[in-house]
């Protein structure tokens, strides 16, 4: 089974971190391919960033479809382009916000989200509502650490741990959902430090995709997620034109855009 984990930002050091955390939870025999598109923002911290990340995500999905990938994870807490990706992919596509929030509802009556910048909190609330878990979401908090400083700032781990501890106390919630893929490697440390379940959406999404594929389940190709009707796109997006035959789901885009080879981590080798 091949699972492609798409980090929609173009920072490969973060993509590798995400890939290692994803591979650490995938079953033996499952290959996790962590990729970043060739186009897009270095990090995603605004609606503008999210909007401009979507073409790169869709090009990666198209490439995966051409290469026979079984399922996808969108490894950004805004779940950018999730619905559009499901219109293109045959296999399951799961966003880390959706997977993290849904997993939290199995582990407690309520959860709190701790994300990076305060300006992204609204998006997290919107997603909680979209996924029908807003009643279980007691709070969305920000540690005010920019995405790319998660890897470089020496006190990032302690500041995020403290933000999680405070969120639990303030919200009287039972579970923490980490609000950024770049926090994936902090999960175990924070859980030990605060004594409550802490969910990393990357891991939750990988096991969800793996489970759905194992059940032989795929994205529904009828109604809302059917292949979009073919039409012309102009300008920079001209290459995003889809093939004529929706049923064939032949997606010509991607190969022209020349997406780089995925950073594949066969599971049995990657564990540290
Ligand atoms: C993420 N941004 O998971 C989101 C987190 C955020 O580049 N990867 C990003 O702050 O919304």
Short mmCIF file of C-alpha atoms and ligand atoms in Angstrom, two decimals:
data_model
loop_
_atom_site.label_atom_id
_atom_site.label_comp_id
_atom_site.label_asym_id
_atom_site.label_seq_id
_atom_site.Cartn_x
_atom_site.Cartn_y
_atom_site.Cartn_z
CA UNK A 1 0.00 0.00 0.00
CA UNK A 2 1.30 3.48 -0.90
CA UNK A 3 0.17 6.50 1.12
CA UNK A 4 1.22 9.92 -0.15
CA UNK A 5 1.50 12.51 2.61
CA UNK A 6 1.36 15.96 1.05
CA UNK A 7 2.87 18.82 3.02
CA UNK A 8 1.21 21.70 1.12
CA UNK A 9 3.98 24.16 2.06
CA UNK A 10 7.28 24.04 0.19
CA UNK A 11 9.61 23.65 3.19
CA UNK A 12 11.24 20.26 2.70
CA UNK A 13 12.81 20.10 6.17
CA UNK A 14 9.25 20.14 7.51
CA UNK A 15 8.18 17.60 4.88
CA UNK A 16 10.90 15.20 6.07
CA UNK A 17 9.83 15.62 9.69
CA UNK A 18 6.22 14.95 8.69
CA UNK A 19 7.34 11.92 6.64
CA UNK A 20 9.22 10.40 9.58
CA UNK A 21 6.28 10.86 11.96
CA UNK A 22 3.90 9.43 9.36
CA UNK A 23 6.11 6.40 8.68
CA UNK A 24 6.49 5.71 12.38
CA UNK A 25 2.76 4.85 12.65
CA UNK A 26 2.20 3.12 9.29
CA UNK A 27 2.02 -0.67 9.33
CA UNK A 28 4.81 -2.85 7.92
CA UNK A 29 4.53 -3.06 4.16
CA UNK A 30 2.92 0.37 3.88
CA UNK A 31 5.11 2.87 2.03
CA UNK A 32 4.72 6.47 3.14
CA UNK A 33 5.78 9.02 0.52
CA UNK A 34 6.18 12.50 1.97
CA UNK A 35 6.12 15.26 -0.63
CA UNK A 36 5.92 19.00 -1.06
CA UNK A 37 4.60 20.56 -4.27
CA UNK A 38 6.96 22.53 -6.53
CA UNK A 39 4.74 25.57 -6.16
CA UNK A 40 3.17 27.19 -3.11
CA UNK A 41 3.91 29.08 0.11
CA UNK A 42 6.93 28.30 2.34
CA UNK A 43 4.45 28.04 5.23
CA UNK A 44 0.67 28.37 5.57
CA UNK A 45 -0.47 30.94 8.14
CA UNK A 46 -3.28 32.82 6.36
CA UNK A 47 -6.26 32.36 4.03
CA UNK A 48 -4.09 33.76 1.23
CA UNK A 49 -1.42 31.09 1.89
CA UNK A 50 -4.06 28.38 1.99
CA UNK A 51 -5.63 29.49 -1.29
CA UNK A 52 -2.26 29.55 -3.04
CA UNK A 53 -1.33 26.11 -1.67
CA UNK A 54 -4.25 24.40 -3.39
CA UNK A 55 -2.94 24.15 -7.01
CA UNK A 56 0.23 22.45 -5.78
CA UNK A 57 -1.82 19.99 -3.71
CA UNK A 58 -4.00 19.13 -6.72
CA UNK A 59 -0.94 18.65 -8.94
CA UNK A 60 0.39 16.19 -6.34
CA UNK A 61 -2.91 14.31 -6.27
CA UNK A 62 -2.86 14.13 -10.08
CA UNK A 63 0.67 12.79 -9.99
CA UNK A 64 -0.36 10.20 -7.39
CA UNK A 65 -3.28 9.09 -9.52
CA UNK A 66 -0.94 8.62 -12.47
CA UNK A 67 1.39 6.57 -10.26
CA UNK A 68 -1.26 4.38 -8.60
CA UNK A 69 -1.06 5.79 -5.06
CA UNK A 70 -3.68 4.18 -2.75
CA UNK A 71 -4.50 7.09 -0.44
CA UNK A 72 -3.53 10.62 0.58
CA UNK A 73 -3.01 12.78 3.63
CA UNK A 74 -3.18 16.58 3.40
CA UNK A 75 -0.67 17.51 6.11
CA UNK A 76 -1.70 21.06 6.91
CA UNK A 77 -4.12 21.90 9.75
CA UNK A 78 -6.31 24.03 7.51
CA UNK A 79 -7.10 20.92 5.41
CA UNK A 80 -6.62 23.09 2.28
CA UNK A 81 -8.10 21.77 -0.98
CA UNK A 82 -9.54 18.68 0.74
CA UNK A 83 -12.83 18.56 -1.17
CA UNK A 84 -11.18 19.35 -4.53
CA UNK A 85 -8.62 16.63 -3.89
CA UNK A 86 -11.44 14.14 -3.24
CA UNK A 87 -12.92 15.02 -6.64
CA UNK A 88 -9.65 13.94 -8.28
CA UNK A 89 -8.53 10.97 -6.16
CA UNK A 90 -9.86 7.43 -6.33
CA UNK A 91 -8.41 6.49 -2.95
CA UNK A 92 -9.27 8.14 0.38
CA UNK A 93 -8.03 11.69 1.08
CA UNK A 94 -7.86 12.71 4.75
CA UNK A 95 -6.90 16.09 6.21
CA UNK A 96 -4.97 16.26 9.49
CA UNK A 97 -7.47 18.64 11.13
CA UNK A 98 -10.39 16.36 10.37
CA UNK A 99 -8.51 13.23 11.47
CA UNK A 100 -7.20 14.87 14.64
CA UNK A 101 -10.54 16.31 15.69
CA UNK A 102 -12.49 13.11 14.98
CA UNK A 103 -9.92 10.98 16.83
CA UNK A 104 -10.25 13.32 19.83
CA UNK A 105 -13.98 12.60 20.06
CA UNK A 106 -13.20 8.92 20.64
CA UNK A 107 -10.93 9.73 23.60
CA UNK A 108 -12.86 12.33 25.58
CA UNK A 109 -16.04 14.33 25.79
CA UNK A 110 -14.16 17.45 24.73
CA UNK A 111 -10.92 18.65 23.19
CA UNK A 112 -8.86 21.80 22.78
CA UNK A 113 -6.80 22.76 19.76
CA UNK A 114 -3.40 24.41 20.14
CA UNK A 115 -2.18 25.98 16.91
CA UNK A 116 0.54 28.38 15.77
CA UNK A 117 -0.69 31.93 15.06
CA UNK A 118 -3.87 33.43 16.51
CA UNK A 119 -5.02 34.47 13.06
CA UNK A 120 -5.53 30.80 12.10
CA UNK A 121 -7.90 30.09 15.02
CA UNK A 122 -10.99 31.09 13.01
CA UNK A 123 -10.18 28.47 10.38
CA UNK A 124 -9.90 25.77 13.05
CA UNK A 125 -13.32 26.73 14.44
CA UNK A 126 -14.79 26.68 10.91
CA UNK A 127 -13.42 23.17 10.38
CA UNK A 128 -14.76 21.94 13.72
CA UNK A 129 -18.16 23.14 12.60
CA UNK A 130 -17.79 21.66 9.10
CA UNK A 131 -16.87 18.28 10.62
CA UNK A 132 -19.76 18.46 13.10
CA UNK A 133 -17.52 18.37 16.19
CA UNK A 134 -17.92 21.99 17.30
CA UNK A 135 -19.81 20.85 20.44
CA UNK A 136 -16.80 18.77 21.53
CA UNK A 137 -14.32 21.55 20.70
CA UNK A 138 -14.00 23.59 23.89
CA UNK A 139 -11.31 26.01 22.68
CA UNK A 140 -8.77 26.92 20.00
CA UNK A 141 -5.58 28.47 21.32
CA UNK A 142 -2.42 29.88 19.70
CA UNK A 143 1.18 29.62 20.93
CA UNK A 144 2.11 32.52 18.58
CA UNK A 145 5.11 30.65 17.16
CA UNK A 146 5.34 31.05 13.34
CA UNK A 147 5.23 27.70 11.50
CA UNK A 148 8.84 27.81 10.31
CA UNK A 149 10.12 28.73 13.80
CA UNK A 150 8.70 25.49 15.21
CA UNK A 151 11.87 23.76 14.01
CA UNK A 152 14.33 26.54 14.83
CA UNK A 153 13.13 28.17 18.05
CA UNK A 154 14.94 26.52 21.00
CA UNK A 155 12.02 27.00 23.42
CA UNK A 156 9.24 26.03 20.98
CA UNK A 157 8.63 22.66 22.66
CA UNK A 158 8.30 24.18 26.14
CA UNK A 159 6.10 27.05 24.96
CA UNK A 160 3.76 24.68 23.12
CA UNK A 161 3.66 22.30 26.10
CA UNK A 162 2.74 25.21 28.37
CA UNK A 163 0.06 26.38 25.91
CA UNK A 164 -1.42 22.85 25.94
CA UNK A 165 -1.36 22.70 29.74
CA UNK A 166 -3.13 26.08 29.96
CA UNK A 167 -5.70 25.13 27.30
CA UNK A 168 -6.69 21.99 29.21
CA UNK A 169 -7.08 23.96 32.44
CA UNK A 170 -8.95 26.88 30.86
CA UNK A 171 -11.31 24.74 28.75
CA UNK A 172 -11.58 21.89 31.24
CA UNK A 173 -11.20 19.68 28.20
CA UNK A 174 -10.00 16.06 28.07
CA UNK A 175 -7.80 15.91 24.98
CA UNK A 176 -5.38 18.17 23.05
CA UNK A 177 -5.30 18.31 19.24
CA UNK A 178 -2.07 19.80 17.88
CA UNK A 179 -2.91 22.47 15.31
CA UNK A 180 0.07 22.19 12.97
CA UNK A 181 1.82 19.38 11.09
CA UNK A 182 5.10 20.89 12.22
CA UNK A 183 4.25 19.87 15.80
CA UNK A 184 3.96 16.17 14.87
CA UNK A 185 7.20 15.15 16.60
CA UNK A 186 6.27 16.87 19.88
CA UNK A 187 3.19 14.73 20.54
CA UNK A 188 4.62 12.11 22.92
CA UNK A 189 6.65 14.62 24.94
CA UNK A 190 3.66 16.93 25.46
CA UNK A 191 1.35 14.06 26.40
CA UNK A 192 3.81 12.88 29.07
CA UNK A 193 4.28 16.42 30.35
CA UNK A 194 0.57 17.31 30.68
CA UNK A 195 -0.82 13.86 31.52
CA UNK A 196 -3.57 13.87 28.89
CA UNK A 197 -4.03 12.42 25.38
CA UNK A 198 -2.38 14.62 22.74
CA UNK A 199 -3.26 13.99 19.10
CA UNK A 200 -1.00 14.63 16.14
CA UNK A 201 -3.21 14.92 13.07
CA UNK A 202 -0.51 13.56 10.75
CA UNK A 203 -0.41 10.22 12.58
CA UNK A 204 -4.20 10.15 13.00
CA UNK A 205 -4.68 10.78 9.26
CA UNK A 206 -2.16 8.13 8.18
CA UNK A 207 -3.80 5.37 10.24
CA UNK A 208 -7.22 6.53 9.04
CA UNK A 209 -6.20 6.32 5.38
CA UNK A 210 -4.50 2.97 5.95
CA UNK A 211 -7.63 1.63 7.66
CA UNK A 212 -9.95 2.79 4.88
CA UNK A 213 -7.73 1.31 2.17
CA UNK A 214 -7.51 -1.97 4.11
CA UNK A 215 -11.33 -2.02 4.16
CA UNK A 216 -11.23 -1.65 0.38
CA UNK A 217 -12.98 1.71 0.66
CA UNK A 218 -12.46 4.57 -1.80
CA UNK A 219 -13.71 8.12 -2.30
CA UNK A 220 -17.23 8.02 -3.72
CA UNK A 221 -17.16 8.83 -7.42
CA UNK A 222 -20.83 9.82 -7.61
CA UNK A 223 -22.46 13.19 -6.91
CA UNK A 224 -20.39 15.72 -5.00
CA UNK A 225 -16.97 14.10 -5.41
CA UNK A 226 -17.48 12.97 -9.02
CA UNK A 227 -14.71 14.08 -11.40
CA UNK A 228 -15.26 17.77 -12.20
CA UNK A 229 -16.70 18.51 -15.66
CA UNK A 230 -13.93 19.18 -18.17
CA UNK A 231 -13.45 22.81 -19.14
CA UNK A 232 -10.71 25.23 -20.14
CA UNK A 233 -8.54 26.99 -17.55
CA UNK A 234 -6.51 29.98 -18.62
CA UNK A 235 -3.26 31.67 -17.71
CA UNK A 236 -1.08 30.04 -15.08
CA UNK A 237 -3.79 27.41 -14.54
CA UNK A 238 -4.09 26.32 -18.18
CA UNK A 239 -2.37 23.02 -17.36
CA UNK A 240 -5.02 22.12 -14.78
CA UNK A 241 -7.45 21.14 -17.53
CA UNK A 242 -8.88 17.70 -16.88
CA UNK A 243 -9.34 14.97 -19.46
CA UNK A 244 -12.65 14.76 -21.36
CA UNK A 245 -13.80 11.43 -19.91
CA UNK A 246 -14.74 11.98 -16.22
CA UNK A 247 -15.09 8.23 -15.64
CA UNK A 248 -11.49 7.69 -16.73
CA UNK A 249 -10.43 10.26 -14.17
CA UNK A 250 -7.49 10.85 -16.51
CA UNK A 251 -5.84 13.85 -15.07
CA UNK A 252 -3.37 15.23 -17.56
CA UNK A 253 -2.09 17.86 -15.20
CA UNK A 254 0.95 17.26 -12.99
CA UNK A 255 3.27 15.60 -15.46
CA UNK A 256 3.68 18.92 -17.29
CA UNK A 257 4.19 20.74 -13.99
CA UNK A 258 7.09 18.39 -13.25
CA UNK A 259 6.51 17.65 -9.61
CA UNK A 260 9.74 16.30 -8.01
CA UNK A 261 10.06 12.62 -7.02
CA UNK A 262 8.42 11.89 -3.68
CA UNK A 263 10.58 11.50 -0.59
CA UNK A 264 9.59 7.91 -0.03
CA UNK A 265 10.29 6.23 3.29
CA UNK A 266 9.69 2.46 3.08
CA UNK A 267 8.36 1.69 6.57
CA UNK A 268 10.71 -1.05 7.77
CA UNK A 269 13.83 1.13 7.29
CA UNK A 270 12.75 4.53 8.60
CA UNK A 271 12.11 3.91 12.31
CA UNK A 272 14.65 5.63 14.50
C1 LIG B 1 0.31 23.53 9.01
N1 LIG B 1 0.52 25.71 8.37
O1 LIG B 1 -0.06 22.49 9.54
C2 LIG B 1 -0.39 24.84 9.15
C3 LIG B 1 -0.51 25.23 10.58
C4 LIG B 1 -1.19 26.55 10.75
O2 LIG B 1 2.32 25.39 7.01
N2 LIG B 1 1.34 23.66 8.14
C5 LIG B 1 1.46 24.96 7.79
O3 LIG B 1 -0.60 27.39 11.37
O4 LIG B 1 -2.28 26.72 10.23
#
